[in-house]
mmCIF file of C-alpha atoms and ligand atoms in Angstrom:
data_model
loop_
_atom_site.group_PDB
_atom_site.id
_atom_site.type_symbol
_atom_site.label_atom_id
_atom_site.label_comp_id
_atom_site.label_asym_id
_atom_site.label_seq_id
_atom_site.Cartn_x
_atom_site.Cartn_y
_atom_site.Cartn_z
ATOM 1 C CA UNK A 1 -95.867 138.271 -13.753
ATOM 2 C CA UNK A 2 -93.457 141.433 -13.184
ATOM 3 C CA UNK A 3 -94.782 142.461 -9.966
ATOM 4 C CA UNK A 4 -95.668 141.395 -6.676
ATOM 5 C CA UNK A 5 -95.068 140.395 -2.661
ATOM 6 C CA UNK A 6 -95.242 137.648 -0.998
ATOM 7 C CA UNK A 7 -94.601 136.730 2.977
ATOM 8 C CA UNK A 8 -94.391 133.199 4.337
ATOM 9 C CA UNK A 9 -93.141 131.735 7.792
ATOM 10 C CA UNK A 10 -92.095 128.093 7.814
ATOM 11 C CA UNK A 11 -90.921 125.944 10.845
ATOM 12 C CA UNK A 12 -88.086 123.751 10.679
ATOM 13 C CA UNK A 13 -88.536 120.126 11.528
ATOM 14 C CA UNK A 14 -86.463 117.213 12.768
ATOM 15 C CA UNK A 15 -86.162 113.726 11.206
ATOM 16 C CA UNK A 16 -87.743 111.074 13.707
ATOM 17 C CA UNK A 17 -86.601 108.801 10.544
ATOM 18 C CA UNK A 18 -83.398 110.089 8.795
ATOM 19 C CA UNK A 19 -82.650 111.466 5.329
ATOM 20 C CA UNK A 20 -79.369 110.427 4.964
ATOM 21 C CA UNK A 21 -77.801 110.230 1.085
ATOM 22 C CA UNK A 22 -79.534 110.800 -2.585
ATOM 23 C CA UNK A 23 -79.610 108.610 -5.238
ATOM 24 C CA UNK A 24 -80.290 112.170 -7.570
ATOM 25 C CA UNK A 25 -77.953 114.890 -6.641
ATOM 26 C CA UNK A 26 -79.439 117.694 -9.345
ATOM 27 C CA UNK A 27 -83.158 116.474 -8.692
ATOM 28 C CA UNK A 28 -82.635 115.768 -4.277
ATOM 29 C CA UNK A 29 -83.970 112.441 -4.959
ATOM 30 C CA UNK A 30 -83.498 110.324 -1.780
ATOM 31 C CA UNK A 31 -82.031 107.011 -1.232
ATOM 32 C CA UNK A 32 -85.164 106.527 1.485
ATOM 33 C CA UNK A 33 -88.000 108.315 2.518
ATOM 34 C CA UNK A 34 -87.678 109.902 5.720
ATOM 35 C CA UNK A 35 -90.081 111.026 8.032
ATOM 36 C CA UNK A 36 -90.195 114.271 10.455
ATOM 37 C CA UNK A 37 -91.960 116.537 13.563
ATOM 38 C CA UNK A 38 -92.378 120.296 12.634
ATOM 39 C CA UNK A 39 -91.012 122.172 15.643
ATOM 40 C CA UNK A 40 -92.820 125.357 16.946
ATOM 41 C CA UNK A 41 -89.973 126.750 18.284
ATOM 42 C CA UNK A 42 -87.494 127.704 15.146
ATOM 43 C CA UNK A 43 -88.629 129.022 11.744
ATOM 44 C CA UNK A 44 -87.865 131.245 8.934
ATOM 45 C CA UNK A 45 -89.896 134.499 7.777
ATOM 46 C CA UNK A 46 -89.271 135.254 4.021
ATOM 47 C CA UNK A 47 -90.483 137.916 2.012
ATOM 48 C CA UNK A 48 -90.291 137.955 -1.596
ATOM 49 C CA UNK A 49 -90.948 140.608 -3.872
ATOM 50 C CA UNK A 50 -90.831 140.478 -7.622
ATOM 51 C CA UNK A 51 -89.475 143.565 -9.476
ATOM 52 C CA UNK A 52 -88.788 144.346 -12.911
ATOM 53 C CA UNK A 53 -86.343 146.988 -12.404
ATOM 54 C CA UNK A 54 -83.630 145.307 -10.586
ATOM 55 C CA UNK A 55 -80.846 143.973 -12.862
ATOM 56 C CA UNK A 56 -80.369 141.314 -10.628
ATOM 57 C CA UNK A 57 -81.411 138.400 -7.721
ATOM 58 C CA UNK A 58 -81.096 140.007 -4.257
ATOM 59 C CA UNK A 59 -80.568 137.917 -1.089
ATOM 60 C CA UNK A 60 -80.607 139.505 2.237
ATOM 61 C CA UNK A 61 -80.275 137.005 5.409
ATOM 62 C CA UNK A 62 -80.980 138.476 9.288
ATOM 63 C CA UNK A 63 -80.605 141.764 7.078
ATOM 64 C CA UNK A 64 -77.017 141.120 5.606
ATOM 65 C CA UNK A 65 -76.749 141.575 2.072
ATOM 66 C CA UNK A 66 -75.193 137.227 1.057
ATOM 67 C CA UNK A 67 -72.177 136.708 -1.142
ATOM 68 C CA UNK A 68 -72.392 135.694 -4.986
ATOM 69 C CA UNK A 69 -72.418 132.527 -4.051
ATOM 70 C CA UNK A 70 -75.430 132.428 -1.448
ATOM 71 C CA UNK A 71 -77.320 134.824 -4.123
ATOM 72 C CA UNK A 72 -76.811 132.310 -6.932
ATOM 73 C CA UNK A 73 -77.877 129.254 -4.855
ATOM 74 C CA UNK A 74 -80.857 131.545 -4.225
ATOM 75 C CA UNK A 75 -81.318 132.459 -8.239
ATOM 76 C CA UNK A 76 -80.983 128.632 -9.001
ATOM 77 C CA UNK A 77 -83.679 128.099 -6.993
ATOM 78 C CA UNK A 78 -85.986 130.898 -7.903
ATOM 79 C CA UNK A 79 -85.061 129.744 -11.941
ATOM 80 C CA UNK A 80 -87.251 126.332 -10.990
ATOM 81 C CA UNK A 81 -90.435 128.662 -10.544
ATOM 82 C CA UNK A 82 -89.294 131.421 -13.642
ATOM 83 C CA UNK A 83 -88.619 128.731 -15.916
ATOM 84 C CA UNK A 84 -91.913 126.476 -15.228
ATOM 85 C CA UNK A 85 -94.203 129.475 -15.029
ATOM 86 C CA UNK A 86 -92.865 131.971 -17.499
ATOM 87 C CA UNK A 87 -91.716 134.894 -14.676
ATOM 88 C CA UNK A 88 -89.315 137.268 -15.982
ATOM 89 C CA UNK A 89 -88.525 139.903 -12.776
ATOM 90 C CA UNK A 90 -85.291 139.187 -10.935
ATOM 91 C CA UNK A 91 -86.488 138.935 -7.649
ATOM 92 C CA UNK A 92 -85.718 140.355 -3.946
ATOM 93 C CA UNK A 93 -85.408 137.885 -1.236
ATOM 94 C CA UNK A 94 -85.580 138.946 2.903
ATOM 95 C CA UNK A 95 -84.933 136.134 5.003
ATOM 96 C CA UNK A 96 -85.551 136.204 8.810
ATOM 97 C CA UNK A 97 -84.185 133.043 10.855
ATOM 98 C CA UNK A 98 -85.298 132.405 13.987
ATOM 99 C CA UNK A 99 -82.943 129.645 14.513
ATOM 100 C CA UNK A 100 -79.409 129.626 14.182
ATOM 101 C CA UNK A 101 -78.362 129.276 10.709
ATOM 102 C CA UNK A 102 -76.255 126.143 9.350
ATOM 103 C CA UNK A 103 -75.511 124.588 12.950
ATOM 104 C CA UNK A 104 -77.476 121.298 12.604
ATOM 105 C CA UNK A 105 -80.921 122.988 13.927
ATOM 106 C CA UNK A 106 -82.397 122.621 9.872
ATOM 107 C CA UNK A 107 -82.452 125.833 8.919
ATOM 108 C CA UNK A 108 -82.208 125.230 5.529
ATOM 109 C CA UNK A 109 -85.634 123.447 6.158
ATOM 110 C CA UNK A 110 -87.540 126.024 7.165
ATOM 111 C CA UNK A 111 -85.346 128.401 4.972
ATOM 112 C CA UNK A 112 -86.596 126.843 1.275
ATOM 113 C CA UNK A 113 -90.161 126.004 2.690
ATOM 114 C CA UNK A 114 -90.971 129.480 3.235
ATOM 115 C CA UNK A 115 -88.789 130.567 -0.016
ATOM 116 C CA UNK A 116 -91.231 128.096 -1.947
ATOM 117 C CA UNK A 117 -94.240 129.613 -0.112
ATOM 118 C CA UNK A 118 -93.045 133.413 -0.582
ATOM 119 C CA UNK A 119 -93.110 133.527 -4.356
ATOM 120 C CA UNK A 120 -95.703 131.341 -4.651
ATOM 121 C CA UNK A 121 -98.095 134.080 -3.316
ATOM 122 C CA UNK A 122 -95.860 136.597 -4.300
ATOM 123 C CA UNK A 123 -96.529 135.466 -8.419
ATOM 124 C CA UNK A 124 -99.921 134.053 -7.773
ATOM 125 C CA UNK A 125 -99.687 130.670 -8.768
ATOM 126 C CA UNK A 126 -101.381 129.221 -6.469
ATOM 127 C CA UNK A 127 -99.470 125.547 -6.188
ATOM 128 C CA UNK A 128 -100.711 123.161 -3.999
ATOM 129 C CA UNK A 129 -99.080 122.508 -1.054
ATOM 130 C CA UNK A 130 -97.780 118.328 -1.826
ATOM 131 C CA UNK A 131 -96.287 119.830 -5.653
ATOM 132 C CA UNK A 132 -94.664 123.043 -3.467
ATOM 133 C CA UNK A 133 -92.878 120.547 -1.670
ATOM 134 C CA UNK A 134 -91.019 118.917 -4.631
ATOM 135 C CA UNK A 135 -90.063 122.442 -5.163
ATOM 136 C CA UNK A 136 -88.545 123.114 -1.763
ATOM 137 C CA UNK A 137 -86.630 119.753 -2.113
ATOM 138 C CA UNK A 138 -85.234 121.126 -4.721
ATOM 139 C CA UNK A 139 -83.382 124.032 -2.321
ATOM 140 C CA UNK A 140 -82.809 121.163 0.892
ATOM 141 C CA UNK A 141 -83.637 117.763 0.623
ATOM 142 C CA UNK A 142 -85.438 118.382 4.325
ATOM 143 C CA UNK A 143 -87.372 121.654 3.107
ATOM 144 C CA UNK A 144 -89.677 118.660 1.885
ATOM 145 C CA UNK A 145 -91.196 118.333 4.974
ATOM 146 C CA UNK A 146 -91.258 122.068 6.082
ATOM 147 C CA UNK A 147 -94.410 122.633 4.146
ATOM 148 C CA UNK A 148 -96.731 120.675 6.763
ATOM 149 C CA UNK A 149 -97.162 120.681 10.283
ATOM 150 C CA UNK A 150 -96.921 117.778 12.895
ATOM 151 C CA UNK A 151 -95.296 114.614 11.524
ATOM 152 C CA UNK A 152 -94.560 114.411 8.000
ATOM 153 C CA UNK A 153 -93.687 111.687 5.723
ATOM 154 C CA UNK A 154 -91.323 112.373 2.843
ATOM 155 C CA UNK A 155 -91.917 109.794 0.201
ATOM 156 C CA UNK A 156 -89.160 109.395 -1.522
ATOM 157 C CA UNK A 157 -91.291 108.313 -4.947
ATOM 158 C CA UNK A 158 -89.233 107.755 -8.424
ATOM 159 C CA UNK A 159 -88.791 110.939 -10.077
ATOM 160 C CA UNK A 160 -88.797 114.492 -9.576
ATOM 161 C CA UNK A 161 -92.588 114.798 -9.296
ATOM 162 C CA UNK A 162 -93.462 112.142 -6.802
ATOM 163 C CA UNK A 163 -91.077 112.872 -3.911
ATOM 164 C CA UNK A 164 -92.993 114.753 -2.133
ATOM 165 C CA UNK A 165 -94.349 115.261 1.562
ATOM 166 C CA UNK A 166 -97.540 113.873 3.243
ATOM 167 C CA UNK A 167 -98.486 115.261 6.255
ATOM 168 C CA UNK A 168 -99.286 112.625 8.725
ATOM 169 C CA UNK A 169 -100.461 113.652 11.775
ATOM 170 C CA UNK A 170 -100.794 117.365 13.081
ATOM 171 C CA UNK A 171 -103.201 116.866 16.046
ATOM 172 C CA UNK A 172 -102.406 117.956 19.541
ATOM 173 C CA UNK A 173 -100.183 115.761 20.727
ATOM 174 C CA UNK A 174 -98.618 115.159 24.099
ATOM 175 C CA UNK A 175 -94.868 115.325 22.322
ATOM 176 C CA UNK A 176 -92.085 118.103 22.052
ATOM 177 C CA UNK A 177 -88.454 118.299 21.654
ATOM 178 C CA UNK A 178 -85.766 119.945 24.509
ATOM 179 C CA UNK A 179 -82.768 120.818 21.888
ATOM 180 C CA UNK A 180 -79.622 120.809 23.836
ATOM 181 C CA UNK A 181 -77.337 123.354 21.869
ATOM 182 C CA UNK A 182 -74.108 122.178 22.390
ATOM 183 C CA UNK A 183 -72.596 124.491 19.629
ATOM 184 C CA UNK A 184 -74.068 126.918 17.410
ATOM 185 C CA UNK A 185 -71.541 128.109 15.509
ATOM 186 C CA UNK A 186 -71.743 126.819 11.230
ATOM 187 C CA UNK A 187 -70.732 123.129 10.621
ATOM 188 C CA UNK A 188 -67.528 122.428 8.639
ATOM 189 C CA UNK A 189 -69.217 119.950 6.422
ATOM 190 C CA UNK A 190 -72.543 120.354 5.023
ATOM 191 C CA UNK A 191 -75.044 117.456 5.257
ATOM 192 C CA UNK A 192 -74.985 117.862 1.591
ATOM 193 C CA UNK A 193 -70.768 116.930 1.507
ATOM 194 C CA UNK A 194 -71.023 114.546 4.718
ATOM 195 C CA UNK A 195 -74.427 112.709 2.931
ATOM 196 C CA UNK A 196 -72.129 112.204 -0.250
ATOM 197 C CA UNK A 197 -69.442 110.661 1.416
ATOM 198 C CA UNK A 198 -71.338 108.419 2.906
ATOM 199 C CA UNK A 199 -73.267 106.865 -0.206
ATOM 200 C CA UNK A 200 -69.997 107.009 -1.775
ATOM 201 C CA UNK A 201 -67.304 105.511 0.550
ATOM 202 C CA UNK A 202 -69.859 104.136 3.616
ATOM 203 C CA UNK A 203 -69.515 100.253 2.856
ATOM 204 C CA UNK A 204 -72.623 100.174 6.226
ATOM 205 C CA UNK A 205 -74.478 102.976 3.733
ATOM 206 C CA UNK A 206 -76.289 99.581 2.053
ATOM 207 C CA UNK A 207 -77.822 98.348 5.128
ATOM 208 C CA UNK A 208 -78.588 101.827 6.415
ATOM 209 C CA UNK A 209 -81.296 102.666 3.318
ATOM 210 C CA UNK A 210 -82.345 99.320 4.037
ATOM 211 C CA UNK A 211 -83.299 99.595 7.963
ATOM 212 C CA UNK A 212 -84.772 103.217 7.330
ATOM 213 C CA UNK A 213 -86.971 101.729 5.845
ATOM 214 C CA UNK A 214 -88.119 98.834 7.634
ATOM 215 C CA UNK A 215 -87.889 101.501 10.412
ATOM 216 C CA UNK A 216 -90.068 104.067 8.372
ATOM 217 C CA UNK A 217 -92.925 101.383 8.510
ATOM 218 C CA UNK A 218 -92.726 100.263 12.020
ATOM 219 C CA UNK A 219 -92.744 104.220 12.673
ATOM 220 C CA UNK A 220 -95.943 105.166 11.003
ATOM 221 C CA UNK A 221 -97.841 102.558 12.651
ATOM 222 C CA UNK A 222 -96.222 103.685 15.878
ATOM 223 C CA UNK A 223 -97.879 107.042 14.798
ATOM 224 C CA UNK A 224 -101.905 105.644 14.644
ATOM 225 C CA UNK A 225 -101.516 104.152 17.709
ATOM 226 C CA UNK A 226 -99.907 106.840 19.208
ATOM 227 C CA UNK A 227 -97.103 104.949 20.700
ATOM 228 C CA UNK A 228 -94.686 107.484 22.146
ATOM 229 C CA UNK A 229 -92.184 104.569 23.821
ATOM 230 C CA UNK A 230 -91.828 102.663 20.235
ATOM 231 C CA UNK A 231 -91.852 106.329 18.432
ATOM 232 C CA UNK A 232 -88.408 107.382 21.052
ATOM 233 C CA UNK A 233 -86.790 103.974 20.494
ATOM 234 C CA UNK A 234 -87.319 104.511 16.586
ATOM 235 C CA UNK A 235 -86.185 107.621 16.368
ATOM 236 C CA UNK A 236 -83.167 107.127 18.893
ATOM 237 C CA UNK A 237 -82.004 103.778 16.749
ATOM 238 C CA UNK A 238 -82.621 105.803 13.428
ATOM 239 C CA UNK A 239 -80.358 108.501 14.565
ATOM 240 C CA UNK A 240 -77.687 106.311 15.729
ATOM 241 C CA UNK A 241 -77.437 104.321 12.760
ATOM 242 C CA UNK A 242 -77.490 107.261 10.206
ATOM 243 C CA UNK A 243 -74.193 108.479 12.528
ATOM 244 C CA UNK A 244 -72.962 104.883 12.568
ATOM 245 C CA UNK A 245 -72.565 105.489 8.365
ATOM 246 C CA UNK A 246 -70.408 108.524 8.943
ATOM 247 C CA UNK A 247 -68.031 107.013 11.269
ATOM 248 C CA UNK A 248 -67.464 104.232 8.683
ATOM 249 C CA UNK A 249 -67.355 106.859 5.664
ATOM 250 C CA UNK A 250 -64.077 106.793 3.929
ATOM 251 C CA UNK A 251 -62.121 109.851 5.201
ATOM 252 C CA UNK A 252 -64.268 108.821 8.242
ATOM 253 C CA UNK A 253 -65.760 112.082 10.193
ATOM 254 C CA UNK A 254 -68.435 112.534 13.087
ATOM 255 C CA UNK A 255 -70.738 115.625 14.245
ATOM 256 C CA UNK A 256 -70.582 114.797 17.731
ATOM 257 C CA UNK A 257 -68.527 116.553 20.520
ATOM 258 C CA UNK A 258 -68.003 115.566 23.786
ATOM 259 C CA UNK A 259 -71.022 117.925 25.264
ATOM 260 C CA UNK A 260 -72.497 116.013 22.675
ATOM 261 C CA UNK A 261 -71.972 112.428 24.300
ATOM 262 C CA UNK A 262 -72.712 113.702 27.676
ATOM 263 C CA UNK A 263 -76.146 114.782 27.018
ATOM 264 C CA UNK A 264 -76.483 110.866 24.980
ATOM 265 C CA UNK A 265 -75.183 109.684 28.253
ATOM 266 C CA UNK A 266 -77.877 111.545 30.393
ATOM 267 C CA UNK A 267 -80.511 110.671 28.530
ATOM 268 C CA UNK A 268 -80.248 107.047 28.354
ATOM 269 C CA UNK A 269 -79.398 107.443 32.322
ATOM 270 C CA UNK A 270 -83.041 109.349 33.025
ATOM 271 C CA UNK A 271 -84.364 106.700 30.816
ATOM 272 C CA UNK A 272 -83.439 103.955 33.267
ATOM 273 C CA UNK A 273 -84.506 106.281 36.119
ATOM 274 C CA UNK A 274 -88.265 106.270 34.457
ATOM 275 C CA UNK A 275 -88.362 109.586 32.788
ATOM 276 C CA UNK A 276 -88.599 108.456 29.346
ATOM 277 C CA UNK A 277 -87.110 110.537 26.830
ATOM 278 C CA UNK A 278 -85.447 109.565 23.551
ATOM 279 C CA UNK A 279 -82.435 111.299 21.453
ATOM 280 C CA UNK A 280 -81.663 112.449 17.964
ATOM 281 C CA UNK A 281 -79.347 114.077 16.096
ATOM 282 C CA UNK A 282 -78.844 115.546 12.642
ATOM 283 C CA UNK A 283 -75.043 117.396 10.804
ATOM 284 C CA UNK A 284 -74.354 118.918 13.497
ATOM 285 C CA UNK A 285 -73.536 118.361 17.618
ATOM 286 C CA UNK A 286 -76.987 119.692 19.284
ATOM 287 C CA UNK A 287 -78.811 117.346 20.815
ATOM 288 C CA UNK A 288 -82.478 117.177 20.393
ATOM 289 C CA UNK A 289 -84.459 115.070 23.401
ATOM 290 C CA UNK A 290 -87.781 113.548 22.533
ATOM 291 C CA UNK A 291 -90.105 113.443 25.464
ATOM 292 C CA UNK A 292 -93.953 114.477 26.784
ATOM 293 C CA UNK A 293 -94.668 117.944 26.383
ATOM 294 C CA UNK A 294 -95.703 117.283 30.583
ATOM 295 C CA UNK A 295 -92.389 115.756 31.050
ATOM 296 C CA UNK A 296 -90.354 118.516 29.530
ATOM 297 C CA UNK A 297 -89.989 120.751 32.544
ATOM 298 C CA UNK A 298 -88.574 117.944 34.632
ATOM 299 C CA UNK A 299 -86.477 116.971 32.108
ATOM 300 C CA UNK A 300 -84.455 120.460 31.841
ATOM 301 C CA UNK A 301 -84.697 120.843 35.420
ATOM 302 C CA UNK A 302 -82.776 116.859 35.515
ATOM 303 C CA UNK A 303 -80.318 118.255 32.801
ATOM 304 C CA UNK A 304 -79.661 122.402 34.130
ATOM 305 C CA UNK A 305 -77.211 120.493 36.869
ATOM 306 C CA UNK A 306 -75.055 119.980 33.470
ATOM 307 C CA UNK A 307 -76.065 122.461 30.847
ATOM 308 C CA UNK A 308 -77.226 126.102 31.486
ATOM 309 C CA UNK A 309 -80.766 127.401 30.614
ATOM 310 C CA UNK A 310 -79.817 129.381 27.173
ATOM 311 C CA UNK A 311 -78.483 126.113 25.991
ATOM 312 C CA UNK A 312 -81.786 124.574 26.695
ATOM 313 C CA UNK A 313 -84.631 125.398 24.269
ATOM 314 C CA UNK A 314 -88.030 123.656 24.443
ATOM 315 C CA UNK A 315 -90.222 123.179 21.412
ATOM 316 C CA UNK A 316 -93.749 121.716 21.075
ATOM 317 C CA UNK A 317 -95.563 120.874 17.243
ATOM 318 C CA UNK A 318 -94.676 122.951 14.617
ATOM 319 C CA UNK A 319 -97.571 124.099 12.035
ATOM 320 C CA UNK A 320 -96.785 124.084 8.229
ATOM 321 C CA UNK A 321 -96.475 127.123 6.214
ATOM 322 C CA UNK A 322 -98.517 130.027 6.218
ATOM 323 C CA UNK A 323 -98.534 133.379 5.408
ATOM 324 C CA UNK A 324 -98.059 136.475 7.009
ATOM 325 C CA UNK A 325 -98.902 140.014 7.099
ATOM 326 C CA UNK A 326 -96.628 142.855 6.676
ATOM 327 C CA UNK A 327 -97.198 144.102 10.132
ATOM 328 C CA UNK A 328 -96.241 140.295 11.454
ATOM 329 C CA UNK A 329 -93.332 140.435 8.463
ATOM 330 C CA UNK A 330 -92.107 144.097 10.030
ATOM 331 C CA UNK A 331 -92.342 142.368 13.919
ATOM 332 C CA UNK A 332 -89.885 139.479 12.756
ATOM 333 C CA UNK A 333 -87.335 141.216 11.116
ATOM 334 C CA UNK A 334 -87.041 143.221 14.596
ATOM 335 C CA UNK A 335 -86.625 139.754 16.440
ATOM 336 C CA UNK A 336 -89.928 139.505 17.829
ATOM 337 C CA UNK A 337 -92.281 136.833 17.513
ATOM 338 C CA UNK A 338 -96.313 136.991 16.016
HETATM 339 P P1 ADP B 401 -78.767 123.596 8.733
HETATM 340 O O1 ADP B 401 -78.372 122.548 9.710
HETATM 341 O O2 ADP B 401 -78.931 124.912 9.414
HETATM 342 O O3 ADP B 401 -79.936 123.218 7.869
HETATM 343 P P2 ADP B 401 -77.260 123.427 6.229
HETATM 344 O O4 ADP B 401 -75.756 123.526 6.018
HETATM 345 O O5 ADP B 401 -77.948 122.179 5.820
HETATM 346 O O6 ADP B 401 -77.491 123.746 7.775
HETATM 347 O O7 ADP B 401 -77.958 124.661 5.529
HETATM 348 C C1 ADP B 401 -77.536 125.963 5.757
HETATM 349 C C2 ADP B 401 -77.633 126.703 4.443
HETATM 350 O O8 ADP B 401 -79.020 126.926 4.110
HETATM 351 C C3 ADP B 401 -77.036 128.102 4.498
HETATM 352 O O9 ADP B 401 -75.655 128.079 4.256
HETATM 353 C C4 ADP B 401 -77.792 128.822 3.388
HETATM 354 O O10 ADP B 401 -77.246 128.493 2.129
HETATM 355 C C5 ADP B 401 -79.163 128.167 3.465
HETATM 356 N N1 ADP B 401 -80.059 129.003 4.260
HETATM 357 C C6 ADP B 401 -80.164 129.075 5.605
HETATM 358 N N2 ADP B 401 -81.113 129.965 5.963
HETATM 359 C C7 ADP B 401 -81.606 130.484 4.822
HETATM 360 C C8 ADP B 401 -82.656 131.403 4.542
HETATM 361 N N3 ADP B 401 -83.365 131.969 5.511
HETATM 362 N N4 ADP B 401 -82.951 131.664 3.248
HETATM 363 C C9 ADP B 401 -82.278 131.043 2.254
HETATM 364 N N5 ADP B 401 -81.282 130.149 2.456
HETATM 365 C C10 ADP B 401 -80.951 129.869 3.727
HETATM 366 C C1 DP6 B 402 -79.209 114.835 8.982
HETATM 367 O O1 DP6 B 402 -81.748 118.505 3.838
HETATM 368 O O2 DP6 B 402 -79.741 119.636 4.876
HETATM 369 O O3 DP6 B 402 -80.778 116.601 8.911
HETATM 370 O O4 DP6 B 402 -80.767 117.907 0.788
HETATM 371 O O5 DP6 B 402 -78.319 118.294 0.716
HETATM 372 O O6 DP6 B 402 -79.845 120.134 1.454
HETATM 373 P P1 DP6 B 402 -79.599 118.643 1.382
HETATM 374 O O7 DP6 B 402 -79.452 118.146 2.892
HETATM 375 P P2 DP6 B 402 -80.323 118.465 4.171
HETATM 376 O O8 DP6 B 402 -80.005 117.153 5.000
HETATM 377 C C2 DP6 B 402 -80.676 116.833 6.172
HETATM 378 C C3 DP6 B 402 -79.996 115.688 6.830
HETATM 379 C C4 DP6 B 402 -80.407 115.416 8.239
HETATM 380 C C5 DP6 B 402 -81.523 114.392 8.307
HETATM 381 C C6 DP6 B 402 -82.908 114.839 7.949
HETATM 382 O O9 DP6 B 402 -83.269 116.018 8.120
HETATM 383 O O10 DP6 B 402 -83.689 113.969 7.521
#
């Protein structure tokens, strides 16, 4: 294959059940599987297109041309596809987010889901969509889980070709997220360098991969019965713990910020007041509030006396990938949505 487009949109999604640490750094094997909600309200367009006349990868982000070394993390991953399926063209890459980029909102999610989707239509080879997500782990551990809607499980299986996602659930549910954005601006350690620490210096890291996954369990059965209150408390205590590991990390370090405890504060008030509503939290301060879709209005009206409305973004269920057209590709690179 020399030539060809391809166009994919993929939502990010947030861990209800952490990722937190790998026991394969090369293959993004996890210590524990993990398990997620595809938001509707950030993703990332990508467009790929294969050409045998460029001399080399291109990257382009929000229309930027990226540095070497964004363009070679970008060529690594595209290698995974040209080596396994024989494609010679060096390959353009447009990305599109619609979500701020490296500030704990899991762009990189959405980013290597819709990479993975992109040249798969753009070379034809029709992958299915459980082996395309070993491929986008292999760009972000949490792309796994970008490739289906709703909640997702991330298995984290034994070897490169069974960690992969399941989707779970992706019917209409009565469940969103209200992302508090306490900060946008890029994270000064990765959740790649801050997970690393952890396994390696963390002397809680043991017990963490331990409770995830007694957690994980207690979670997906929380997910039949459709048990938002033990779904919130599970989510809230997985959260907590996984930030519990980086406090104890050896040099210790933490994502939060004050905004950051005030909104932890005000939700576990509201909670006592009856509105019940659950946090999490990922590499970065912004605070994202579990709660019913029906609740959410009352619950950024309860928390605009603190925070003002562009820091408050609501979100319901997230879809998995799919593709687009060119006239929905040319709408999203002007900022609008399809
Ligand atoms: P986040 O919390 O946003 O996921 P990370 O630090 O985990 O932050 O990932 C951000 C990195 O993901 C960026 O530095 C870049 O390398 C990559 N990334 C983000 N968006 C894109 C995109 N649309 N296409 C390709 N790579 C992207
Ligand atoms: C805290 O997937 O960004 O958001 O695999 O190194 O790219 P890499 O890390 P990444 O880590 C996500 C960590 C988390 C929790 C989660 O999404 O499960």
């Amino acid at each position: 294959m020399t030539q060809g487009t391809g166009r994919c949109r993929a939502h990010t999604n947030i861990a209800l059940i952490k990722y937190w640490g790998k026991q394969d750094e090369q293959l993004f094997l996890p210590m524990n599987s993990s398990l997620s909600l595809t938001l509707n309200a950030f993703y990332t367009d990508t467009k790929v297109t294969l050409d045998q006349a460029l001399k080399q990868d291109v990257f382009l982000l929000n229309h930027q041309k990226q540095s070497a070394e964004q363009t070679l993390k970008i060529s690594n991953f595209l290698d995974l596809f040209r080596h396994k399926y024989s494609i010679s063209a060096k390959i353009c890459v447009e990305s599109i987010n619609h979500v701020p980029t490296a500030a704990g909102l899991a762009s990189s999610a959405s980013a290597f889901a819709a990479l993975a989707g992109a040249i798969n239509e753009a070379a034809r080879l029709n992958i299915g969509l459980q082996e395309l997500s070993t491929f986008a782990r292999r760009g972000s551990g949490s792309a796994t889980r970008s490739i289906f809607g709703g909640f997702v499980e991330w298995q984290k299986g034994t070897c490169s070709t069974d960690s992969f996602a399941i989707p779970l659930d992706d019917a209409a549910w009565d469940i969103g997220m209200l992302i508090v954005v306490v900060n946008h601006r890029e994270k000064i350690i990765s959740s790649r360098q801050g997970m690393k620490r952890t396994v390696e210096t963390s002397p809680f890291y043991p017990a963490w991969v331990k409770s995830s996954e007694k957690d994980l369990v207690e979670m997906k059965k929380a997910i039949v019965t459709k048990d938002f209150s033990k779904i919130g408390e599970l989510a809230e205590s997985s959260a907590l713990k996984m930030h519990a590991t980086m406090l104890s990390a050896q040099p210790p370090f933490t994502y939060f910020e004050p905004d950051s405890i005030r909104v932890i504060q005000r939700v576990q008030e509201l909670r006592k007041k009856g509105l019940e509503c659950y946090l999490t939290m990922d590499a970065g301060p912004n605070v994202k509030i579990l709660c019913r879709l029906t609740d959410m209005d009352k619950l950024k009206q309860e928390l605009s006396t603190e925070f003002s409305q562009d820091q408050m973004i609501l979100s319901g269920v997230g879809s998995g990938i799919h593709s687009l057209s060119e006239n929905e590709w040319l709408l999203s690179k002007k900022g609008l949505k399809s």
